[in-house]
XYZ file of C-alpha atoms in Angstrom:
778
model
C 59.971 -59.510 49.863
C 62.834 -61.040 47.939
C 65.979 -59.138 47.119
C 65.099 -59.220 43.426
C 61.629 -57.851 44.059
C 63.085 -55.127 46.229
C 65.454 -54.131 43.460
C 62.577 -54.014 40.904
C 60.454 -52.034 43.328
C 63.225 -49.500 43.889
C 63.809 -49.376 40.143
C 60.114 -48.537 39.566
C 60.112 -45.958 42.325
C 63.223 -44.397 40.872
C 61.741 -44.438 37.347
C 58.490 -42.884 38.545
C 60.344 -40.257 40.538
C 62.628 -39.524 37.613
C 59.694 -39.348 35.224
C 57.802 -37.071 37.612
C 60.840 -34.883 38.095
C 61.408 -34.777 34.343
C 57.766 -33.853 33.850
C 57.984 -31.145 36.462
C 61.196 -29.850 34.941
C 59.557 -29.981 31.525
C 56.566 -28.105 32.820
C 58.824 -25.607 34.528
C 60.897 -25.287 31.388
C 57.732 -24.832 29.372
C 56.614 -22.196 31.845
C 59.992 -20.441 31.528
C 59.779 -20.569 27.727
C 56.528 -18.634 27.933
C 57.829 -16.305 30.646
C 60.927 -15.429 28.634
C 58.828 -14.879 25.518
C 60.087 -17.810 23.468
C 56.638 -18.251 21.950
C 55.432 -14.655 21.752
C 56.024 -11.280 23.443
C 54.220 -10.654 26.725
C 52.822 -7.256 27.730
C 55.136 -5.511 30.184
C 54.117 -4.158 33.569
C 54.179 -0.652 32.114
C 51.882 -1.683 29.303
C 49.511 -3.345 31.741
C 49.560 -0.248 33.915
C 48.570 1.922 30.958
C 45.897 -0.133 29.289
C 44.110 2.007 26.736
C 40.970 0.612 25.221
C 39.446 1.896 22.033
C 36.275 3.777 22.885
C 33.314 4.641 20.688
C 32.636 8.305 20.034
C 29.206 9.264 21.301
C 26.816 11.771 19.729
C 24.396 13.634 21.976
C 21.298 15.671 21.206
C 20.611 19.166 22.553
C 19.539 17.978 26.003
C 22.091 15.190 26.406
C 20.214 12.251 24.875
C 22.423 9.713 23.116
C 21.512 9.580 19.420
C 24.384 7.652 17.905
C 27.961 6.412 17.989
C 30.962 6.104 15.693
C 33.046 3.041 16.461
C 35.078 0.087 15.307
C 34.107 -1.672 18.538
C 31.111 -0.290 20.361
C 32.580 0.358 23.817
C 31.876 2.951 26.536
C 33.759 2.631 29.882
C 32.162 3.056 33.305
C 33.567 3.387 36.835
C 33.170 0.819 39.618
C 30.780 3.126 41.454
C 28.440 3.045 38.449
C 28.128 -0.746 38.567
C 25.107 -2.059 40.494
C 25.931 -4.544 43.256
C 23.820 -7.317 41.755
C 25.728 -7.023 38.471
C 29.082 -7.490 40.241
C 27.700 -10.344 42.338
C 26.238 -12.098 39.272
C 29.596 -11.787 37.540
C 31.601 -13.273 40.419
C 29.133 -16.076 41.122
C 29.106 -17.131 37.477
C 32.603 -16.422 36.161
C 35.033 -16.473 39.116
C 33.590 -17.659 42.443
C 36.991 -17.492 44.238
C 37.819 -14.052 42.804
C 38.541 -12.431 46.177
C 40.703 -15.370 47.320
C 43.295 -15.731 44.520
C 45.999 -13.471 43.154
C 44.930 -13.675 39.539
C 45.201 -17.447 39.031
C 42.817 -20.067 40.385
C 45.414 -22.832 40.785
C 42.929 -25.647 41.118
C 41.391 -24.766 37.786
C 44.738 -24.090 36.135
C 46.190 -27.493 37.136
C 43.098 -29.206 35.777
C 43.358 -27.396 32.444
C 47.117 -27.925 32.040
C 46.988 -31.651 32.623
C 43.950 -32.167 30.430
C 45.279 -30.124 27.524
C 49.026 -30.757 27.734
C 49.084 -34.371 28.879
C 45.781 -35.621 27.490
C 45.631 -33.437 24.369
C 42.056 -32.356 25.087
C 41.879 -28.861 23.551
C 38.176 -28.631 24.365
C 38.894 -28.757 28.081
C 39.282 -25.010 28.351
C 37.809 -22.955 31.145
C 39.181 -22.255 34.584
C 40.128 -18.712 33.642
C 39.773 -16.037 36.302
C 38.458 -12.556 35.519
C 42.060 -11.304 35.363
C 43.005 -14.011 32.878
C 39.955 -13.223 30.755
C 40.973 -9.544 30.695
C 44.350 -10.548 29.298
C 42.664 -12.799 26.731
C 40.357 -9.947 25.642
C 43.092 -7.335 25.437
C 45.832 -9.569 23.997
C 44.179 -12.150 21.707
C 45.523 -15.688 21.611
C 47.907 -16.779 18.872
C 48.284 -20.167 17.271
C 51.260 -22.378 18.183
C 50.132 -25.721 16.837
C 49.450 -28.357 19.500
C 50.888 -26.000 22.120
C 48.394 -23.194 21.436
C 46.200 -23.767 24.472
C 48.927 -24.324 27.122
C 50.963 -21.397 25.830
C 47.901 -19.166 25.964
C 46.884 -20.366 29.420
C 50.355 -19.849 30.899
C 50.704 -16.450 29.216
C 47.368 -15.386 30.647
C 48.309 -16.713 34.110
C 51.605 -14.800 34.120
C 49.997 -11.586 32.941
C 47.017 -12.001 35.280
C 49.400 -12.210 38.256
C 51.124 -9.052 37.078
C 47.749 -7.393 36.610
C 46.664 -8.145 40.175
C 49.831 -6.505 41.513
C 48.963 -3.313 39.641
C 45.211 -3.033 40.110
C 42.855 -3.515 43.046
C 40.094 -6.120 42.881
C 37.500 -3.396 42.231
C 39.606 -1.966 39.403
C 39.930 -5.434 37.850
C 36.163 -5.961 37.929
C 35.718 -2.551 36.278
C 38.395 -3.270 33.684
C 36.800 -6.621 32.921
C 33.288 -5.274 32.470
C 34.629 -2.506 30.236
C 36.402 -4.901 27.870
C 34.355 -8.089 27.443
C 32.307 -8.659 24.248
C 28.521 -8.926 24.449
C 27.473 -9.647 20.871
C 26.228 -7.410 18.047
C 29.701 -5.812 17.899
C 29.206 -4.470 21.429
C 32.016 -4.301 23.994
C 31.716 -3.367 27.635
C 28.737 -3.478 29.965
C 27.711 0.158 29.413
C 27.304 -0.297 25.671
C 25.545 -3.617 26.224
C 23.097 -2.010 28.662
C 22.395 0.815 26.204
C 21.961 -1.518 23.257
C 19.883 -4.310 24.789
C 17.945 -2.437 27.470
C 18.092 1.229 26.431
C 19.542 2.363 29.763
C 22.822 3.008 31.552
C 24.501 0.113 33.360
C 23.876 1.677 36.759
C 20.123 1.404 36.167
C 20.065 -2.306 35.267
C 17.667 -4.466 37.260
C 18.685 -7.793 38.840
C 17.142 -9.771 35.979
C 18.754 -7.540 33.330
C 22.140 -7.889 35.009
C 21.745 -11.678 34.946
C 20.959 -11.552 31.200
C 24.070 -9.412 30.595
C 26.330 -11.741 32.607
C 24.739 -14.786 31.006
C 25.881 -13.599 27.578
C 29.538 -13.841 28.603
C 29.644 -17.602 28.107
C 28.756 -17.211 24.427
C 27.714 -13.705 23.301
C 26.054 -14.860 20.084
C 24.468 -18.053 21.359
C 22.851 -16.309 24.328
C 22.001 -13.053 22.522
C 18.536 -12.075 23.893
C 17.585 -10.371 20.632
C 18.305 -13.414 18.496
C 17.594 -16.265 20.932
C 15.239 -15.109 23.699
C 14.537 -18.657 24.976
C 18.226 -19.493 25.348
C 18.818 -16.143 27.009
C 16.030 -16.816 29.502
C 17.465 -20.216 30.454
C 20.967 -18.832 30.776
C 19.707 -15.940 32.913
C 18.076 -18.412 35.284
C 21.346 -20.318 35.522
C 23.113 -17.131 36.561
C 20.453 -16.479 39.203
C 20.939 -20.040 40.497
C 24.691 -19.415 40.789
C 23.987 -16.250 42.760
C 21.849 -18.251 45.189
C 24.495 -20.973 45.416
C 27.181 -18.525 46.523
C 24.961 -16.627 48.915
C 24.194 -13.506 46.904
C 20.446 -14.268 46.642
C 17.864 -15.808 48.903
C 15.836 -18.663 47.433
C 12.695 -16.537 47.577
C 14.374 -13.767 45.570
C 15.512 -16.213 42.906
C 12.040 -17.774 42.663
C 10.490 -14.354 42.053
C 13.118 -13.383 39.455
C 12.966 -16.553 37.355
C 9.231 -16.046 36.824
C 9.826 -12.713 35.103
C 10.232 -12.697 31.291
C 13.259 -11.321 29.485
C 12.247 -7.924 28.146
C 14.709 -6.051 25.965
C 14.552 -2.518 24.611
C 16.943 -2.918 21.719
C 18.598 0.209 20.364
C 20.878 -0.275 17.387
C 23.638 2.228 16.710
C 23.962 1.018 13.150
C 24.455 4.036 10.889
C 21.491 2.956 8.733
C 19.073 2.755 11.660
C 18.064 4.768 14.657
C 17.257 8.445 14.999
C 18.557 10.970 12.447
C 20.741 8.685 10.276
C 21.210 11.356 7.583
C 22.226 13.880 10.213
C 24.725 11.466 11.771
C 26.242 10.690 8.358
C 26.728 14.386 7.546
C 28.018 15.007 11.050
C 30.614 12.268 10.573
C 31.999 13.968 7.459
C 32.147 17.305 9.265
C 33.925 15.750 12.250
C 36.488 13.942 10.106
C 37.422 17.234 8.462
C 37.602 19.028 11.810
C 39.687 16.276 13.451
C 42.240 16.294 10.650
C 42.782 20.025 11.048
C 42.762 19.836 14.864
C 45.315 17.009 15.001
C 47.646 18.788 12.622
C 47.411 22.032 14.556
C 47.760 20.521 18.034
C 49.984 17.504 17.300
C 47.358 15.079 18.631
C 46.085 11.784 17.290
C 42.359 11.788 18.090
C 40.408 9.231 16.105
C 36.681 9.520 15.525
C 36.117 5.772 15.919
C 38.470 4.893 18.789
C 39.120 7.956 20.971
C 35.832 8.066 22.866
C 35.021 11.664 21.951
C 31.785 13.280 23.120
C 30.017 15.202 20.383
C 27.308 17.551 21.624
C 24.933 18.677 18.898
C 22.078 21.164 18.614
C 19.577 18.566 17.397
C 16.459 18.379 19.563
C 15.721 14.711 20.274
C 11.954 15.049 20.684
C 11.521 17.396 17.721
C 13.580 15.066 15.520
C 11.321 12.169 16.450
C 8.298 14.292 15.575
C 9.758 15.342 12.228
C 10.510 11.729 11.281
C 7.023 10.634 12.322
C 5.433 13.506 10.359
C 7.195 12.846 7.068
C 6.599 9.098 7.393
C 2.883 9.606 7.997
C 2.492 11.964 5.035
C 4.846 10.325 2.535
C 3.303 6.904 3.032
C -0.060 8.277 1.918
C 1.293 10.614 -0.767
C 3.377 7.854 -2.365
C 0.269 5.748 -2.854
C -1.638 8.647 -4.437
C 1.373 9.424 -6.612
C 1.623 5.872 -7.949
C -2.135 5.615 -8.465
C -2.157 8.819 -10.514
C 0.241 7.242 -13.027
C -1.282 3.783 -12.962
C 0.834 1.486 -15.118
C 2.287 4.371 -17.109
C 4.736 5.682 -14.540
C 8.036 6.998 -15.963
C 9.840 4.392 -13.865
C 8.101 1.738 -15.992
C 7.859 3.346 -19.434
C 10.661 5.893 -19.882
C 13.553 3.757 -21.049
C 16.039 6.613 -20.950
C 15.306 7.318 -17.284
C 15.451 3.604 -16.446
C 18.752 3.088 -18.261
C 20.326 6.117 -16.595
C 19.327 4.809 -13.164
C 20.545 1.328 -14.064
C 23.993 2.554 -15.102
C 24.372 4.342 -11.756
C 23.636 1.189 -9.772
C 26.674 -0.454 -8.067
C 25.686 -3.893 -9.390
C 25.727 -2.735 -13.022
C 29.074 -1.008 -12.528
C 30.442 -4.202 -10.988
C 29.381 -6.197 -14.058
C 31.007 -3.674 -16.382
C 34.211 -3.780 -14.306
C 34.314 -7.545 -14.830
C 34.475 -6.838 -18.600
C 31.418 -8.953 -19.378
C 29.803 -8.797 -22.789
C 26.560 -6.852 -23.297
C 24.637 -10.116 -23.485
C 26.168 -11.401 -20.261
C 25.361 -8.131 -18.540
C 21.753 -8.232 -19.742
C 21.406 -11.856 -18.669
C 22.665 -10.967 -15.200
C 20.378 -7.954 -14.939
C 17.337 -10.004 -15.910
C 18.114 -13.053 -13.796
C 15.452 -13.618 -11.150
C 16.633 -14.330 -7.617
C 15.611 -13.663 -4.039
C 15.990 -9.982 -3.274
C 14.895 -7.750 -0.427
C 12.778 -4.767 -1.477
C 11.737 -1.945 0.839
C 8.553 0.084 0.678
C 6.455 2.006 3.187
C 4.984 -1.250 4.513
C 8.438 -2.577 5.381
C 11.006 -4.882 3.784
C 10.097 -8.133 2.097
C 11.990 -10.818 0.178
C 10.677 -11.455 -3.347
C 11.743 -13.179 -6.567
C 12.867 -10.329 -8.814
C 15.568 -9.175 -11.203
C 18.044 -6.379 -10.641
C 16.154 -4.425 -13.303
C 12.978 -4.828 -11.236
C 14.848 -3.478 -8.230
C 16.041 -0.406 -10.149
C 12.511 0.382 -11.345
C 11.118 -0.221 -7.864
C 13.390 2.286 -6.141
C 13.164 4.793 -8.987
C 9.494 5.510 -8.223
C 9.890 6.740 -4.651
C 9.262 10.311 -3.644
C 11.961 11.733 -1.421
C 11.608 14.327 1.325
C 13.715 16.739 3.304
C 12.937 18.460 6.603
C 15.120 21.064 8.275
C 14.232 23.086 11.385
C 16.462 25.916 12.574
C 16.435 28.318 15.499
C 16.148 31.658 13.649
C 18.206 33.570 16.207
C 21.120 31.230 16.852
C 21.056 29.113 13.678
C 21.012 25.929 15.791
C 19.649 23.018 13.750
C 16.801 21.314 15.622
C 15.621 18.737 13.067
C 17.300 17.160 10.051
C 15.599 14.624 7.796
C 17.640 14.032 4.662
C 15.524 11.343 2.982
C 13.024 8.555 3.456
C 15.282 5.570 4.220
C 19.028 5.836 4.759
C 19.743 2.163 4.089
C 18.387 2.369 0.531
C 18.677 6.101 -0.279
C 21.836 7.631 1.171
C 21.696 10.897 -0.762
C 21.107 13.649 1.806
C 18.621 16.242 0.534
C 19.395 18.632 3.389
C 23.148 19.011 2.962
C 23.830 17.790 -0.576
C 20.863 18.405 -2.884
C 20.295 21.596 -4.834
C 16.823 21.899 -6.340
C 14.783 24.668 -7.900
C 12.999 26.338 -5.006
C 9.939 27.683 -6.814
C 7.946 30.425 -5.147
C 9.854 30.117 -1.871
C 12.320 32.479 -3.588
C 9.650 35.184 -4.023
C 10.039 36.675 -0.515
C 13.596 37.616 -1.499
C 12.294 39.262 -4.682
C 9.617 41.151 -2.761
C 12.042 42.185 -0.026
C 14.357 43.643 -2.678
C 11.423 45.595 -4.121
C 10.469 46.959 -0.697
C 14.071 48.033 -0.195
C 13.761 49.947 -3.507
C 10.723 51.828 -2.182
C 7.822 49.703 -3.394
C 4.891 49.223 -1.017
C 2.695 46.200 -0.151
C -0.329 48.160 -1.383
C 1.132 49.010 -4.772
C -1.065 47.402 -7.399
C 0.212 45.340 -10.301
C -1.603 44.052 -13.350
C -2.128 40.310 -13.494
C -1.560 40.456 -17.258
C 1.096 38.196 -18.749
C 4.335 39.525 -20.159
C 6.486 37.837 -22.808
C 10.219 38.562 -22.766
C 11.390 38.503 -26.364
C 15.077 38.669 -25.511
C 14.764 35.666 -23.191
C 13.527 33.052 -25.662
C 10.016 34.521 -25.571
C 9.632 33.375 -21.958
C 6.208 34.073 -20.463
C 5.183 33.687 -16.841
C 1.874 31.923 -16.240
C -0.296 31.472 -13.161
C -1.129 28.008 -11.909
C -3.702 28.807 -9.239
C -6.578 29.984 -11.425
C -6.064 33.682 -10.640
C -7.552 36.139 -13.120
C -5.211 37.867 -15.488
C -7.707 40.736 -15.732
C -7.338 42.122 -12.192
C -4.844 44.380 -10.516
C -3.378 42.834 -7.383
C -1.916 44.496 -4.338
C 1.669 43.415 -3.928
C 0.837 41.764 -0.585
C -1.953 39.750 -2.198
C 0.236 38.654 -5.078
C 2.715 37.164 -2.619
C 0.042 35.521 -0.482
C -1.603 33.915 -3.524
C 1.712 33.341 -5.303
C 0.678 35.101 -8.529
C 3.541 34.549 -10.946
C 2.649 37.270 -13.458
C 2.876 39.875 -10.698
C 6.076 38.432 -9.233
C 7.822 39.051 -12.547
C 6.705 42.696 -12.557
C 7.847 43.110 -8.963
C 11.174 41.666 -10.064
C 11.405 44.336 -12.789
C 10.898 47.069 -10.218
C 13.428 45.555 -7.834
C 16.022 44.809 -10.527
C 17.665 41.455 -11.139
C 21.127 42.624 -9.922
C 19.625 43.899 -6.667
C 17.702 40.651 -6.128
C 20.784 38.513 -6.701
C 22.886 40.698 -4.400
C 20.283 40.521 -1.644
C 19.977 36.735 -1.997
C 23.729 36.371 -1.531
C 23.712 38.762 1.431
C 20.981 36.651 3.013
C 23.227 33.590 2.880
C 22.558 31.952 -0.483
C 25.935 30.985 -1.928
C 24.650 29.016 -4.926
C 24.813 30.584 -8.353
C 21.673 32.538 -9.290
C 21.189 32.948 -13.059
C 20.596 36.421 -14.493
C 17.200 35.656 -16.023
C 13.651 36.890 -15.288
C 12.505 33.406 -14.322
C 14.400 33.684 -11.015
C 11.322 35.577 -9.823
C 9.567 32.200 -9.901
C 12.417 30.340 -8.198
C 14.277 28.656 -11.060
C 17.581 29.005 -9.187
C 18.809 25.723 -7.669
C 19.417 26.198 -3.970
C 20.284 24.019 -0.998
C 17.845 23.664 1.954
C 20.437 25.043 4.367
C 20.860 28.168 2.268
C 17.114 28.717 2.035
C 16.702 28.343 5.800
C 19.525 30.811 6.398
C 17.950 33.364 4.064
C 14.633 33.159 5.913
C 16.275 33.779 9.300
C 16.642 37.397 8.143
C 12.861 37.838 8.436
C 12.934 36.974 12.156
C 16.428 37.875 13.366
C 16.270 41.682 12.983
C 17.206 41.459 9.302
C 20.461 39.608 10.087
C 20.834 36.177 8.465
C 22.367 33.575 10.764
C 24.225 30.534 9.439
C 22.817 27.139 10.502
C 25.174 25.071 12.669
C 24.745 21.721 14.395
C 27.771 21.064 16.652
C 27.795 22.898 19.978
C 30.990 21.416 21.454
C 33.456 18.523 21.209
C 34.964 16.877 24.286
C 37.615 14.217 24.757
C 36.887 10.966 26.611
C 37.540 12.656 29.961
C 35.108 15.481 29.290
C 37.710 18.127 28.485
C 36.384 20.586 25.917
C 38.396 20.496 22.701
C 36.244 23.006 20.835
C 33.055 25.027 21.198
C 30.997 26.405 18.345
C 28.900 29.551 18.347
C 26.373 31.096 15.963
C 27.633 33.051 12.979
C 25.408 35.989 12.049
C 25.970 39.143 10.042
C 26.789 42.133 12.204
C 24.610 44.472 10.148
C 21.086 43.793 8.877
C 20.714 43.123 5.162
C 17.145 44.497 5.115
C 15.601 47.333 7.087
C 13.416 46.669 10.121
C 10.408 48.046 8.222
C 11.026 45.677 5.313
C 11.434 42.786 7.751
C 8.139 43.530 9.476
C 6.328 44.060 6.181
C 7.610 40.772 4.775
C 6.571 38.927 7.911
C 3.064 40.401 7.702
C 2.849 39.538 4.011
C 3.892 35.932 4.693
C 1.302 35.721 7.474
C -1.126 36.500 4.667
C 0.076 33.388 2.824
C -1.089 31.293 5.783
C -4.262 33.223 6.614
C -5.549 34.091 3.130
C -3.215 32.567 0.565
C -1.763 29.314 -0.704
C -1.064 27.921 2.782
C -4.596 28.398 4.138
C -5.034 24.662 4.657
C -2.840 24.987 7.736
C -5.885 26.672 9.266
C -8.940 24.963 7.782
C -7.582 21.430 7.272
C -5.033 20.991 10.046
C -6.649 23.299 12.599
C -3.455 25.162 13.485
C -4.083 28.439 15.285
C -0.405 29.107 16.040
C 1.341 32.261 14.932
C 2.678 31.127 11.545
C 4.019 32.915 8.485
C 5.184 31.018 5.459
C 5.579 30.487 1.759
C 4.691 27.594 -0.509
C 6.658 26.703 -3.618
C 6.104 24.550 -6.695
C 8.557 24.197 -9.556
C 7.969 23.767 -13.275
C 6.071 20.615 -14.252
C 5.482 19.880 -10.553
C 8.974 18.476 -10.037
C 9.435 19.933 -6.545
C 7.083 20.903 -3.744
C 8.263 23.258 -0.996
C 7.014 24.912 2.144
C 8.860 27.252 4.490
C 7.204 27.917 7.844
C 8.201 30.753 10.131
C 7.079 30.711 13.750
C 8.409 33.039 16.440
C 11.083 30.568 17.571
C 11.551 28.161 14.678
C 11.981 28.057 10.913
C 11.081 24.779 9.205
C 11.779 23.985 5.562
C 10.118 20.982 3.929
C 10.665 19.614 0.430
C 9.214 16.698 -1.546
C 10.193 15.427 -4.997
C 11.748 12.586 -6.953
C 15.520 12.180 -7.053
C 15.361 12.160 -10.849
C 14.505 15.711 -11.934
C 12.724 14.352 -14.983
C 9.994 12.729 -12.906
C 7.346 14.987 -11.436
C 3.787 14.808 -10.166
C 1.147 14.287 -12.835
C -0.998 17.181 -11.632
C -0.444 20.501 -9.903
C -3.238 19.646 -7.506
C -1.128 16.811 -6.149
C 2.338 18.241 -6.728
C 1.930 21.806 -5.488
C 3.901 22.606 -2.361
C 0.679 23.162 -0.410
C -0.241 19.496 -0.962
C 3.122 17.733 -1.182
C 5.405 19.530 1.309
C 3.178 21.636 3.572
C 1.427 18.633 5.228
C 4.761 17.431 6.654
C 5.121 20.713 8.481
C 1.445 20.709 9.510
C 1.721 17.259 11.102
C 5.001 18.260 12.736
C 3.431 21.399 14.216
C 0.455 19.390 15.502
C 2.874 17.134 17.373
C 4.719 20.160 18.751
C 1.423 21.541 20.036
C 0.769 18.313 21.939
C 4.203 18.180 23.570
C 4.331 19.388 27.177
C 8.100 19.939 26.864
C 7.940 22.174 23.794
C 5.122 24.590 24.602
C 7.482 27.568 24.751
C 8.295 26.949 21.088
C 4.911 25.740 19.857
C 2.847 28.561 21.391
C 5.252 31.461 21.001
C 3.747 34.665 19.584
C 5.152 37.155 17.101
C 5.864 40.635 18.389
C 3.156 43.004 17.116
C 4.171 45.073 14.077
C 4.512 48.828 14.385
C 1.536 51.092 13.747
C 3.266 52.413 10.645
C 3.592 48.886 9.220
C -0.085 48.169 9.898
C -1.054 51.384 8.107
C 1.140 50.560 5.140
C -0.500 47.142 4.876
C -4.042 48.543 4.926
C -5.611 48.198 1.466
C -7.925 46.055 -0.634
C -6.336 42.857 -1.910
C -7.245 43.471 -5.544
C -9.165 45.839 -7.817
C -10.477 46.254 -11.332
C -7.922 47.692 -13.754
C -8.202 51.335 -14.806
C -9.813 52.539 -18.073
C -6.722 52.377 -20.214
C -5.894 48.838 -19.029
C -9.437 47.708 -19.782
C -9.095 49.106 -23.301
C -5.948 47.058 -23.847
C -7.437 43.915 -22.345
C -10.740 44.076 -24.276
C -9.162 44.040 -27.698
C -8.909 41.078 -29.989
C -5.218 40.792 -29.182
C -4.044 38.093 -26.730
C -3.887 39.185 -23.089
C -0.107 39.214 -23.236
C 2.125 42.230 -23.588
C 5.218 41.559 -25.708
C 8.292 43.437 -24.557
C 11.640 43.705 -26.234
C 14.167 44.259 -23.459
C 17.889 44.593 -23.803
C 18.256 44.512 -20.040
C 15.687 44.319 -17.307
C 17.265 47.379 -15.781
C 16.259 49.404 -18.870
C 12.894 50.663 -20.086
C 11.074 48.738 -22.843
C 11.627 50.104 -26.337
C 8.700 52.350 -27.352
C 7.436 51.702 -30.872
C 4.568 54.256 -30.984
C 3.091 57.068 -28.923
C 0.514 56.244 -26.288
C -2.439 58.147 -27.866
C -1.670 56.798 -31.326
C -1.627 53.283 -29.893
C -4.977 53.824 -28.162
C -6.438 55.182 -31.381
C -5.287 52.178 -33.360
C -6.751 49.852 -30.774
C -10.137 51.641 -30.995
C -10.069 51.310 -34.785
C -9.386 47.557 -34.580
C -12.129 47.081 -32.023
C -14.662 49.037 -34.102
C -13.752 47.069 -37.217
C -14.211 43.799 -35.322
C -17.640 44.877 -33.995
C -18.798 45.687 -37.563
């Protein structure tokens, strides 16, 4: 080699060495710039040692079943011991095969990524991240730094991953990883993913299910088994192949597994879906109020959506399912009958005032008004046809319709409420606030106040018994007009004769309105109102005679509480639905106990008499169809209720260990059933309870509730109840009734606590009546 060539060769060697050294120094300098936080702050060792993930708050039913969550990110942590071996093995084989060999950084992969991204500018050449690096990426999201974004992020993650491995063991890192990674559908962590996609805890995942879970890590949306089952299947098989490749599976095991289909048991924790959505929404409001007070008092910062609280409720999971099935079964049929009865003349189609009122309440209309559009522009928008999703009892469907069509469509639906309460503790067992939470979020259990109809009568009758009246006292069925109350007159809707005298017990069983008003007179309106409040009704009760027929507007919770008095030794007990609240570690923050009056508000004799009288409603009165139509032989007492113009249908059922209140009606008070036959509580609300009780009877787990028996009444109570249900009126009453005057007595009353004003002596009045009758006969 010539001297000149030697010099050129040395020059090239020197240039290459210098360039390499410069590159290494540049890389080292770049590394130092990341290490010393030139680009962005790095988490410290202390921060890494105290990683706190946001955790979803879980809601549990009475026996520990998960019924819902409150979260920003749906995440529930698990321990390493709760992870099945095949899940851990699938993870390592697929995501970090040399996991147990490195100290947080797989250098072979890191070198490949750095040179491809930094020197070749290939930002798509990602990958090579270990589990520790992925943890850092999940906990401390990447930031943008222009063309240096990827190398900065990779070096940051490598530095922090090395720190992480010095703090945590390999098992702890696997656990931390599986508790933080996203799995699609706003789900974070393997426990939440297992619950959502397979309806089970992570520790119970099968080999194939574990492979599906791990397969989602590459791209949670793309390999989502709910959305893309075929892709998920292929990805699962890839994971199984990786497990065989690295010695975690035998070939025979893999061959068996890949032949099995992907079967998911999807359980959404969306607030609109799942079990008891109305209950969970009301519970959330209650918890937010409680947390605010608790944090202020204890100087804590618990958050309902991030602190991983455990909320234990009184709701019975199986009974709630039964209640939802029962109302769905009945309402689906009743809605069809309801619409057919109106034909094309339903108020939701013809009553412009009702339609306009509903329209103005709709969010879309209010949005248009807020945009300050003209009336014409608003009308054009409301009547513009477009694709819209409409729900009915057959499911949701997309149709071409206007917003006005949508308003009319949803205006026609009957709503329902179901509430079951333990009469001795007040524990709420079922809670159905409406027919579909996504489209109707108004909760009829906790928020609505409706006229309760004849379900108020037991309070009236109990007040009368407390005043000394007896179940075998007879009352005339004749109508009475109250002149000082706008000439209000009670009428009967069940076809009962106005000409008979009815035993008080019969009048309650058959819900005879004309007698209820007379019983109210004997009890006294002030006494009735006081007793109602003592029994737990906090709503205002108007001082008018029509309260005897249930014109007061009362909440379902209040009504249920009042009825607990008839089973709980005369002591009303307040319904409650939270048993205890725990923090994420299981430490009890608060426990809740029943609240009942210390002293009874009615005597034991009155309680027993009322229970026997309400048994009569089921055996011989307006709720008889529980026996002859639904074949229920259980011990049941109850009361039906129907409000004016058939706007509301009610039924309250009392069994030895459960009180159930059911209600059916339209959200708009101006829309009722066309006929009493259809709208009466015995036809509209009672069937929900009947179907619910049938399901209870078939449940092996709930026999102690379904087949419980009432304690026998005392001999004295049985003797007091012994009389004929009705009788012909006496001579003087027959004289009054058989005149040419209407069968209505007109009373002028200054106060219902006073006697009617007497205008003439009794014998003179009889004489005048005889004269009129004789004159008519001639």
